[in-house]
Amino acid sequence: MTQLTFWYDFASSYSYLSALRIESLCGESGIKHVWRPFLLGAIFQSQGWNTSPFNIYEAKGAYMIRDIARVAQNRELPPFRLPSEFPQKSLLAARIGTLGANSEWIADYTKSVLARQFVDGLEVEEPETHVHLLNALGQPGKAIVSRAATDTDNKLKLRRNTELAQEMGLFGAPSFVTDDAEVFWGDDRLEGAIDWALKHA
Amino acid sequence: MTQLTFWYDFASSYSYLSALRIESLCGESGIKHVWRPFLLGAIFQSQGWNTSPFNIYEAKGAYMIRDIARVAQNRELPPFRLPSEFPQKSLLAARIGTLGANSEWIADYTKSVLARQFVDGLEVEEPETHVHLLNALGQPGKAIVSRAATDTDNKLKLRRNTELAQEMGLFGAPSFVTDDAEVFWGDDRLEGAIDWALKHA
């Protein structure tokens, strides 16, 4: 079965838009999708940025907020917000997401972390926050958070995934990568990525 | 009649994609469109960039080429190329385009300048090039190029348009601005800009 890998960062506003629709869009097309968290901040740093380009380039940041607000309205989502500090540090969430990447809870966990920031405007940096989010999904939050934060293999896996993202030329999130290594960047390229995957299956 | 202003730079690869379809898309929707060249390079400079971000950020540049190649294929356009030097200096073309912004030849002139770069891979910096392109459209090329390069009011108008673009928060091209000052950035937002213009006419 052809598959699409969804590369995302847990602090990424446009990843929020894609996380909400990748299941239904891929499902309708009969394509498998894989959740693949990575650390976009590490890639930004290698470009000489110490924060999101949305912060460095003011006009771009203002536009992003307006653009997503319009998309959210068109898709009948709740009003879009930014957390009081943007971007949030996404390391812990990324470690949890890497640990659970193939679990039954990865989709709901990812969406809850993103909605907490971009609907509720709240932080996602505190371990306790993730314990609560996971518990609310019926998962053993404390055990998962503790393991994600300490498991050396898991930490290395996330680091390796981030290096792989950079080797593949990823420079933003969300990015979608097909089986034949075609890269599509941005929520507005999700349909194009699915079309490609179908045509080149 | 509601109208959409098409802000573009004559050296912009994504502006090429929009120039080819803005007439038909706006026409089908019963919306007037206005051609509005500006100098994106001046805005880049104010952000501290001395060239296109596609050159500064290698992964982004490589992606842009692949992304447009795919879009061109989907739209059944000729294979996409970059001119040997990218971006081309677009000052002269922008002055000509500003002079002719409301003329009958602006659409065809714009498309010919963009196709020369992004289909033929050729330069558009030489005055003689523009004389030929305009002559090929049945226009007095030499007179137009000469006037565009010397007319002080025209030069000021282009400068003022570029300042206006920056004041409106434009940071890339193409951008589409509605009558009620909504800004849409990128070829993939053209449909959204038209929808907005129709809903808020």
PDB file of N, CA and C in Angstrom, chain B residues 34-121:
ATOM      1  N   VAL B  34      -5.921  43.905 -11.954  1.00  0.00           N
ATOM      2  CA  VAL B  34      -5.004  45.002 -12.253  1.00  0.00           C
ATOM      3  C   VAL B  34      -3.586  44.463 -12.148  1.00  0.00           C
ATOM      4  N   TRP B  35      -2.746  44.778 -13.131  1.00  0.00           N
ATOM      5  CA  TRP B  35      -1.337  44.359 -13.126  1.00  0.00           C
ATOM      6  C   TRP B  35      -0.526  45.412 -12.383  1.00  0.00           C
ATOM      7  N   ARG B  36       0.190  45.036 -11.371  1.00  0.00           N
ATOM      8  CA  ARG B  36       0.907  46.014 -10.549  1.00  0.00           C
ATOM      9  C   ARG B  36       2.337  45.546 -10.257  1.00  0.00           C
ATOM     10  N   PRO B  37       3.278  45.864 -11.157  1.00  0.00           N
ATOM     11  CA  PRO B  37       4.666  45.459 -10.909  1.00  0.00           C
ATOM     12  C   PRO B  37       5.245  46.216  -9.709  1.00  0.00           C
ATOM     13  N   PHE B  38       6.110  45.550  -8.966  1.00  0.00           N
ATOM     14  CA  PHE B  38       6.871  46.230  -7.911  1.00  0.00           C
ATOM     15  C   PHE B  38       8.236  45.563  -7.811  1.00  0.00           C
ATOM     16  N   LEU B  39       9.084  46.145  -6.964  1.00  0.00           N
ATOM     17  CA  LEU B  39      10.454  45.646  -6.860  1.00  0.00           C
ATOM     18  C   LEU B  39      10.619  44.869  -5.561  1.00  0.00           C
ATOM     19  N   LEU B  40      10.497  43.564  -5.671  1.00  0.00           N
ATOM     20  CA  LEU B  40      10.611  42.727  -4.490  1.00  0.00           C
ATOM     21  C   LEU B  40      12.012  42.815  -3.893  1.00  0.00           C
ATOM     22  N   GLY B  41      12.994  43.025  -4.745  1.00  0.00           N
ATOM     23  CA  GLY B  41      14.374  43.128  -4.266  1.00  0.00           C
ATOM     24  C   GLY B  41      14.557  44.235  -3.234  1.00  0.00           C
ATOM     25  N   ALA B  42      13.830  45.332  -3.415  1.00  0.00           N
ATOM     26  CA  ALA B  42      13.932  46.440  -2.456  1.00  0.00           C
ATOM     27  C   ALA B  42      13.389  46.014  -1.097  1.00  0.00           C
ATOM     28  N   ILE B  43      12.348  45.204  -1.113  1.00  0.00           N
ATOM     29  CA  ILE B  43      11.778  44.708   0.147  1.00  0.00           C
ATOM     30  C   ILE B  43      12.714  43.674   0.771  1.00  0.00           C
ATOM     31  N   PHE B  44      13.293  42.817  -0.054  1.00  0.00           N
ATOM     32  CA  PHE B  44      14.281  41.860   0.463  1.00  0.00           C
ATOM     33  C   PHE B  44      15.435  42.604   1.139  1.00  0.00           C
ATOM     34  N   GLN B  45      15.898  43.667   0.483  1.00  0.00           N
ATOM     35  CA  GLN B  45      17.025  44.410   1.052  1.00  0.00           C
ATOM     36  C   GLN B  45      16.698  44.955   2.433  1.00  0.00           C
ATOM     37  N   SER B  46      15.460  45.410   2.603  1.00  0.00           N
ATOM     38  CA  SER B  46      15.094  45.964   3.907  1.00  0.00           C
ATOM     39  C   SER B  46      15.012  44.872   4.969  1.00  0.00           C
ATOM     40  N   GLN B  47      14.968  43.597   4.518  1.00  0.00           N
ATOM     41  CA  GLN B  47      15.018  42.474   5.456  1.00  0.00           C
ATOM     42  C   GLN B  47      16.446  41.964   5.644  1.00  0.00           C
ATOM     43  N   GLY B  48      17.381  42.638   4.980  1.00  0.00           N
ATOM     44  CA  GLY B  48      18.776  42.248   5.128  1.00  0.00           C
ATOM     45  C   GLY B  48      19.244  41.223   4.105  1.00  0.00           C
ATOM     46  N   TRP B  49      18.444  40.989   3.074  1.00  0.00           N
ATOM     47  CA  TRP B  49      18.838  40.025   2.034  1.00  0.00           C
ATOM     48  C   TRP B  49      19.332  40.782   0.813  1.00  0.00           C
ATOM     49  N   ASN B  50      20.442  40.329   0.254  1.00  0.00           N
ATOM     50  CA  ASN B  50      20.931  40.962  -0.967  1.00  0.00           C
ATOM     51  C   ASN B  50      20.638  40.137  -2.218  1.00  0.00           C
ATOM     52  N   THR B  51      19.870  39.068  -2.045  1.00  0.00           N
ATOM     53  CA  THR B  51      19.418  38.285  -3.193  1.00  0.00           C
ATOM     54  C   THR B  51      18.135  37.565  -2.783  1.00  0.00           C
ATOM     55  N   SER B  52      17.637  36.711  -3.651  1.00  0.00           N
ATOM     56  CA  SER B  52      16.412  35.967  -3.337  1.00  0.00           C
ATOM     57  C   SER B  52      16.667  34.970  -2.207  1.00  0.00           C
ATOM     58  N   PRO B  53      15.675  34.763  -1.341  1.00  0.00           N
ATOM     59  CA  PRO B  53      15.825  33.715  -0.320  1.00  0.00           C
ATOM     60  C   PRO B  53      16.033  32.336  -0.950  1.00  0.00           C
ATOM     61  N   PHE B  54      15.627  32.172  -2.211  1.00  0.00           N
ATOM     62  CA  PHE B  54      15.864  30.900  -2.891  1.00  0.00           C
ATOM     63  C   PHE B  54      17.357  30.687  -3.133  1.00  0.00           C
ATOM     64  N   ASN B  55      18.116  31.763  -3.178  1.00  0.00           N
ATOM     65  CA  ASN B  55      19.567  31.620  -3.271  1.00  0.00           C
ATOM     66  C   ASN B  55      20.212  31.505  -1.890  1.00  0.00           C
ATOM     67  N   ILE B  56      19.686  32.267  -0.941  1.00  0.00           N
ATOM     68  CA  ILE B  56      20.279  32.276   0.401  1.00  0.00           C
ATOM     69  C   ILE B  56      20.069  30.924   1.085  1.00  0.00           C
ATOM     70  N   TYR B  57      18.865  30.368   0.925  1.00  0.00           N
ATOM     71  CA  TYR B  57      18.543  29.105   1.593  1.00  0.00           C
ATOM     72  C   TYR B  57      18.457  28.006   0.539  1.00  0.00           C
ATOM     73  N   GLU B  58      19.535  27.237   0.469  1.00  0.00           N
ATOM     74  CA  GLU B  58      19.740  26.288  -0.622  1.00  0.00           C
ATOM     75  C   GLU B  58      18.598  25.281  -0.736  1.00  0.00           C
ATOM     76  N   ALA B  59      18.158  24.739   0.393  1.00  0.00           N
ATOM     77  CA  ALA B  59      17.102  23.722   0.359  1.00  0.00           C
ATOM     78  C   ALA B  59      15.806  24.325  -0.179  1.00  0.00           C
ATOM     79  N   LYS B  60      15.548  25.567   0.197  1.00  0.00           N
ATOM     80  CA  LYS B  60      14.336  26.243  -0.261  1.00  0.00           C
ATOM     81  C   LYS B  60      14.407  26.485  -1.770  1.00  0.00           C
ATOM     82  N   GLY B  61      15.577  26.847  -2.251  1.00  0.00           N
ATOM     83  CA  GLY B  61      15.747  27.077  -3.682  1.00  0.00           C
ATOM     84  C   GLY B  61      15.573  25.802  -4.488  1.00  0.00           C
ATOM     85  N   ALA B  62      16.156  24.711  -3.998  1.00  0.00           N
ATOM     86  CA  ALA B  62      16.030  23.429  -4.697  1.00  0.00           C
ATOM     87  C   ALA B  62      14.573  22.986  -4.715  1.00  0.00           C
ATOM     88  N   TYR B  63      13.900  23.214  -3.598  1.00  0.00           N
ATOM     89  CA  TYR B  63      12.486  22.828  -3.523  1.00  0.00           C
ATOM     90  C   TYR B  63      11.649  23.641  -4.495  1.00  0.00           C
ATOM     91  N   MET B  64      11.900  24.934  -4.560  1.00  0.00           N
ATOM     92  CA  MET B  64      11.124  25.807  -5.453  1.00  0.00           C
ATOM     93  C   MET B  64      11.178  25.298  -6.894  1.00  0.00           C
ATOM     94  N   ILE B  65      12.371  24.925  -7.345  1.00  0.00           N
ATOM     95  CA  ILE B  65      12.520  24.449  -8.721  1.00  0.00           C
ATOM     96  C   ILE B  65      11.689  23.189  -8.947  1.00  0.00           C
ATOM     97  N   ARG B  66      11.758  22.281  -7.999  1.00  0.00           N
ATOM     98  CA  ARG B  66      11.007  21.027  -8.123  1.00  0.00           C
ATOM     99  C   ARG B  66       9.505  21.273  -8.026  1.00  0.00           C
ATOM    100  N   ASP B  67       9.118  22.145  -7.110  1.00  0.00           N
ATOM    101  CA  ASP B  67       7.696  22.441  -6.909  1.00  0.00           C
ATOM    102  C   ASP B  67       7.093  23.048  -8.172  1.00  0.00           C
ATOM    103  N   ILE B  68       7.771  24.034  -8.749  1.00  0.00           N
ATOM    104  CA  ILE B  68       7.222  24.685  -9.942  1.00  0.00           C
ATOM    105  C   ILE B  68       7.245  23.724 -11.133  1.00  0.00           C
ATOM    106  N   ALA B  69       8.276  22.891 -11.207  1.00  0.00           N
ATOM    107  CA  ALA B  69       8.309  21.903 -12.295  1.00  0.00           C
ATOM    108  C   ALA B  69       7.075  21.003 -12.238  1.00  0.00           C
ATOM    109  N   ARG B  70       6.706  20.596 -11.027  1.00  0.00           N
ATOM    110  CA  ARG B  70       5.522  19.732 -10.892  1.00  0.00           C
ATOM    111  C   ARG B  70       4.243  20.483 -11.254  1.00  0.00           C
ATOM    112  N   VAL B  71       4.137  21.729 -10.763  1.00  0.00           N
ATOM    113  CA  VAL B  71       2.944  22.532 -11.074  1.00  0.00           C
ATOM    114  C   VAL B  71       2.842  22.738 -12.584  1.00  0.00           C
ATOM    115  N   ALA B  72       3.981  23.062 -13.209  1.00  0.00           N
ATOM    116  CA  ALA B  72       3.990  23.285 -14.661  1.00  0.00           C
ATOM    117  C   ALA B  72       3.508  22.039 -15.394  1.00  0.00           C
ATOM    118  N   GLN B  73       3.952  20.883 -14.940  1.00  0.00           N
ATOM    119  CA  GLN B  73       3.520  19.636 -15.572  1.00  0.00           C
ATOM    120  C   GLN B  73       2.016  19.416 -15.385  1.00  0.00           C
ATOM    121  N   ASN B  74       1.554  19.650 -14.168  1.00  0.00           N
ATOM    122  CA  ASN B  74       0.108  19.487 -13.913  1.00  0.00           C
ATOM    123  C   ASN B  74      -0.732  20.423 -14.781  1.00  0.00           C
ATOM    124  N   ARG B  75      -0.205  21.625 -15.024  1.00  0.00           N
ATOM    125  CA  ARG B  75      -0.967  22.600 -15.813  1.00  0.00           C
ATOM    126  C   ARG B  75      -0.655  22.522 -17.310  1.00  0.00           C
ATOM    127  N   GLU B  76       0.139  21.515 -17.679  1.00  0.00           N
ATOM    128  CA  GLU B  76       0.511  21.324 -19.082  1.00  0.00           C
ATOM    129  C   GLU B  76       1.219  22.526 -19.673  1.00  0.00           C
ATOM    130  N   LEU B  77       2.116  23.110 -18.875  1.00  0.00           N
ATOM    131  CA  LEU B  77       2.979  24.202 -19.353  1.00  0.00           C
ATOM    132  C   LEU B  77       4.281  23.597 -19.870  1.00  0.00           C
ATOM    133  N   PRO B  78       5.062  24.382 -20.614  1.00  0.00           N
ATOM    134  CA  PRO B  78       6.375  23.888 -21.034  1.00  0.00           C
ATOM    135  C   PRO B  78       7.238  23.593 -19.809  1.00  0.00           C
ATOM    136  N   PRO B  79       8.257  22.749 -19.972  1.00  0.00           N
ATOM    137  CA  PRO B  79       9.145  22.459 -18.835  1.00  0.00           C
ATOM    138  C   PRO B  79       9.701  23.744 -18.231  1.00  0.00           C
ATOM    139  N   PHE B  80       9.745  23.785 -16.910  1.00  0.00           N
ATOM    140  CA  PHE B  80      10.198  24.979 -16.189  1.00  0.00           C
ATOM    141  C   PHE B  80      11.723  25.041 -16.165  1.00  0.00           C
ATOM    142  N   ARG B  81      12.254  26.238 -16.393  1.00  0.00           N
ATOM    143  CA  ARG B  81      13.697  26.463 -16.282  1.00  0.00           C
ATOM    144  C   ARG B  81      13.945  27.719 -15.474  1.00  0.00           C
ATOM    145  N   LEU B  82      15.153  27.833 -14.960  1.00  0.00           N
ATOM    146  CA  LEU B  82      15.595  29.110 -14.395  1.00  0.00           C
ATOM    147  C   LEU B  82      16.558  29.739 -15.384  1.00  0.00           C
ATOM    148  N   PRO B  83      16.579  31.078 -15.445  1.00  0.00           N
ATOM    149  CA  PRO B  83      17.629  31.726 -16.248  1.00  0.00           C
ATOM    150  C   PRO B  83      18.997  31.440 -15.630  1.00  0.00           C
ATOM    151  N   SER B  84      20.039  31.550 -16.424  1.00  0.00           N
ATOM    152  CA  SER B  84      21.378  31.173 -15.923  1.00  0.00           C
ATOM    153  C   SER B  84      21.741  31.970 -14.670  1.00  0.00           C
ATOM    154  N   GLU B  85      21.307  33.219 -14.610  1.00  0.00           N
ATOM    155  CA  GLU B  85      21.444  33.955 -13.348  1.00  0.00           C
ATOM    156  C   GLU B  85      20.057  34.223 -12.794  1.00  0.00           C
ATOM    157  N   PHE B  86      19.856  33.803 -11.565  1.00  0.00           N
ATOM    158  CA  PHE B  86      18.555  33.998 -10.927  1.00  0.00           C
ATOM    159  C   PHE B  86      18.759  34.628  -9.565  1.00  0.00           C
ATOM    160  N   PRO B  87      17.975  35.646  -9.181  1.00  0.00           N
ATOM    161  CA  PRO B  87      16.988  36.306 -10.035  1.00  0.00           C
ATOM    162  C   PRO B  87      17.638  37.297 -10.989  1.00  0.00           C
ATOM    163  N   GLN B  88      16.982  37.509 -12.119  1.00  0.00           N
ATOM    164  CA  GLN B  88      17.377  38.558 -13.036  1.00  0.00           C
ATOM    165  C   GLN B  88      17.084  39.924 -12.416  1.00  0.00           C
ATOM    166  N   LYS B  89      17.864  40.920 -12.782  1.00  0.00           N
ATOM    167  CA  LYS B  89      17.555  42.288 -12.338  1.00  0.00           C
ATOM    168  C   LYS B  89      16.297  42.744 -13.091  1.00  0.00           C
ATOM    169  N   SER B  90      15.287  43.110 -12.325  1.00  0.00           N
ATOM    170  CA  SER B  90      13.980  43.349 -12.945  1.00  0.00           C
ATOM    171  C   SER B  90      13.596  44.822 -13.019  1.00  0.00           C
ATOM    172  N   LEU B  91      14.559  45.705 -12.747  1.00  0.00           N
ATOM    173  CA  LEU B  91      14.224  47.135 -12.693  1.00  0.00           C
ATOM    174  C   LEU B  91      13.662  47.663 -14.013  1.00  0.00           C
ATOM    175  N   LEU B  92      14.345  47.374 -15.114  1.00  0.00           N
ATOM    176  CA  LEU B  92      13.878  47.922 -16.393  1.00  0.00           C
ATOM    177  C   LEU B  92      12.493  47.363 -16.750  1.00  0.00           C
ATOM    178  N   ALA B  93      12.327  46.064 -16.601  1.00  0.00           N
ATOM    179  CA  ALA B  93      11.018  45.472 -16.898  1.00  0.00           C
ATOM    180  C   ALA B  93       9.934  46.085 -16.018  1.00  0.00           C
ATOM    181  N   ALA B  94      10.257  46.316 -14.758  1.00  0.00           N
ATOM    182  CA  ALA B  94       9.265  46.887 -13.840  1.00  0.00           C
ATOM    183  C   ALA B  94       8.910  48.313 -14.249  1.00  0.00           C
ATOM    184  N   ARG B  95       9.901  49.048 -14.752  1.00  0.00           N
ATOM    185  CA  ARG B  95       9.606  50.407 -15.229  1.00  0.00           C
ATOM    186  C   ARG B  95       8.734  50.371 -16.478  1.00  0.00           C
ATOM    187  N   ILE B  96       9.017  49.434 -17.361  1.00  0.00           N
ATOM    188  CA  ILE B  96       8.183  49.292 -18.559  1.00  0.00           C
ATOM    189  C   ILE B  96       6.775  48.855 -18.154  1.00  0.00           C
ATOM    190  N   GLY B  97       6.711  47.897 -17.248  1.00  0.00           N
ATOM    191  CA  GLY B  97       5.406  47.410 -16.797  1.00  0.00           C
ATOM    192  C   GLY B  97       4.600  48.465 -16.055  1.00  0.00           C
ATOM    193  N   THR B  98       5.295  49.336 -15.353  1.00  0.00           N
ATOM    194  CA  THR B  98       4.601  50.422 -14.655  1.00  0.00           C
ATOM    195  C   THR B  98       4.059  51.425 -15.661  1.00  0.00           C
ATOM    196  N   LEU B  99       4.872  51.714 -16.655  1.00  0.00           N
ATOM    197  CA  LEU B  99       4.429  52.630 -17.703  1.00  0.00           C
ATOM    198  C   LEU B  99       3.205  52.086 -18.438  1.00  0.00           C
ATOM    199  N   GLY B 100       3.204  50.777 -18.666  1.00  0.00           N
ATOM    200  CA  GLY B 100       2.121  50.185 -19.450  1.00  0.00           C
ATOM    201  C   GLY B 100       1.072  49.469 -18.619  1.00  0.00           C
ATOM    202  N   ALA B 101       1.053  49.739 -17.319  1.00  0.00           N
ATOM    203  CA  ALA B 101       0.200  48.951 -16.412  1.00  0.00           C
ATOM    204  C   ALA B 101      -1.259  48.906 -16.853  1.00  0.00           C
ATOM    205  N   ASN B 102      -1.739  50.016 -17.443  1.00  0.00           N
ATOM    206  CA  ASN B 102      -3.142  50.045 -17.870  1.00  0.00           C
ATOM    207  C   ASN B 102      -3.301  49.913 -19.384  1.00  0.00           C
ATOM    208  N   SER B 103      -2.236  49.520 -20.037  1.00  0.00           N
ATOM    209  CA  SER B 103      -2.273  49.438 -21.503  1.00  0.00           C
ATOM    210  C   SER B 103      -2.815  48.094 -21.956  1.00  0.00           C
ATOM    211  N   GLU B 104      -3.067  48.012 -23.255  1.00  0.00           N
ATOM    212  CA  GLU B 104      -3.569  46.746 -23.818  1.00  0.00           C
ATOM    213  C   GLU B 104      -2.480  45.681 -23.885  1.00  0.00           C
ATOM    214  N   TRP B 105      -1.211  46.099 -23.786  1.00  0.00           N
ATOM    215  CA  TRP B 105      -0.128  45.122 -23.955  1.00  0.00           C
ATOM    216  C   TRP B 105       0.457  44.600 -22.638  1.00  0.00           C
ATOM    217  N   ILE B 106      -0.026  45.064 -21.506  1.00  0.00           N
ATOM    218  CA  ILE B 106       0.626  44.693 -20.247  1.00  0.00           C
ATOM    219  C   ILE B 106       0.594  43.184 -19.996  1.00  0.00           C
ATOM    220  N   ALA B 107      -0.533  42.537 -20.286  1.00  0.00           N
ATOM    221  CA  ALA B 107      -0.633  41.094 -20.016  1.00  0.00           C
ATOM    222  C   ALA B 107       0.369  40.325 -20.874  1.00  0.00           C
ATOM    223  N   ASP B 108       0.343  40.590 -22.175  1.00  0.00           N
ATOM    224  CA  ASP B 108       1.233  39.842 -23.073  1.00  0.00           C
ATOM    225  C   ASP B 108       2.700  40.186 -22.827  1.00  0.00           C
ATOM    226  N   TYR B 109       2.964  41.449 -22.525  1.00  0.00           N
ATOM    227  CA  TYR B 109       4.348  41.832 -22.230  1.00  0.00           C
ATOM    228  C   TYR B 109       4.853  41.094 -20.983  1.00  0.00           C
ATOM    229  N   THR B 110       4.046  41.119 -19.931  1.00  0.00           N
ATOM    230  CA  THR B 110       4.437  40.448 -18.684  1.00  0.00           C
ATOM    231  C   THR B 110       4.698  38.967 -18.932  1.00  0.00           C
ATOM    232  N   LYS B 111       3.789  38.328 -19.640  1.00  0.00           N
ATOM    233  CA  LYS B 111       3.954  36.896 -19.892  1.00  0.00           C
ATOM    234  C   LYS B 111       5.182  36.607 -20.751  1.00  0.00           C
ATOM    235  N   SER B 112       5.478  37.510 -21.688  1.00  0.00           N
ATOM    236  CA  SER B 112       6.647  37.251 -22.538  1.00  0.00           C
ATOM    237  C   SER B 112       7.957  37.428 -21.762  1.00  0.00           C
ATOM    238  N   VAL B 113       7.994  38.399 -20.857  1.00  0.00           N
ATOM    239  CA  VAL B 113       9.204  38.590 -20.036  1.00  0.00           C
ATOM    240  C   VAL B 113       9.397  37.380 -19.114  1.00  0.00           C
ATOM    241  N   LEU B 114       8.319  36.903 -18.548  1.00  0.00           N
ATOM    242  CA  LEU B 114       8.425  35.775 -17.615  1.00  0.00           C
ATOM    243  C   LEU B 114       8.741  34.470 -18.356  1.00  0.00           C
ATOM    244  N   ALA B 115       8.106  34.264 -19.498  1.00  0.00           N
ATOM    245  CA  ALA B 115       8.376  33.034 -20.257  1.00  0.00           C
ATOM    246  C   ALA B 115       9.817  33.017 -20.777  1.00  0.00           C
ATOM    247  N   ARG B 116      10.337  34.193 -21.135  1.00  0.00           N
ATOM    248  CA  ARG B 116      11.730  34.244 -21.600  1.00  0.00           C
ATOM    249  C   ARG B 116      12.682  33.712 -20.525  1.00  0.00           C
ATOM    250  N   GLN B 117      12.402  34.025 -19.281  1.00  0.00           N
ATOM    251  CA  GLN B 117      13.242  33.527 -18.186  1.00  0.00           C
ATOM    252  C   GLN B 117      12.928  32.077 -17.844  1.00  0.00           C
ATOM    253  N   PHE B 118      11.646  31.774 -17.650  1.00  0.00           N
ATOM    254  CA  PHE B 118      11.286  30.519 -16.981  1.00  0.00           C
ATOM    255  C   PHE B 118      10.881  29.389 -17.936  1.00  0.00           C
ATOM    256  N   VAL B 119      10.872  29.694 -19.226  1.00  0.00           N
ATOM    257  CA  VAL B 119      10.730  28.641 -20.230  1.00  0.00           C
ATOM    258  C   VAL B 119      12.018  28.560 -21.049  1.00  0.00           C
ATOM    259  N   ASP B 120      12.483  29.724 -21.510  1.00  0.00           N
ATOM    260  CA  ASP B 120      13.673  29.740 -22.373  1.00  0.00           C
ATOM    261  C   ASP B 120      14.983  29.805 -21.585  1.00  0.00           C
ATOM    262  N   GLY B 121      14.896  30.204 -20.315  1.00  0.00           N
ATOM    263  CA  GLY B 121      16.111  30.274 -19.505  1.00  0.00           C
ATOM    264  C   GLY B 121      17.020  31.437 -19.865  1.00  0.00           C
TER     265      GLY B 121
END
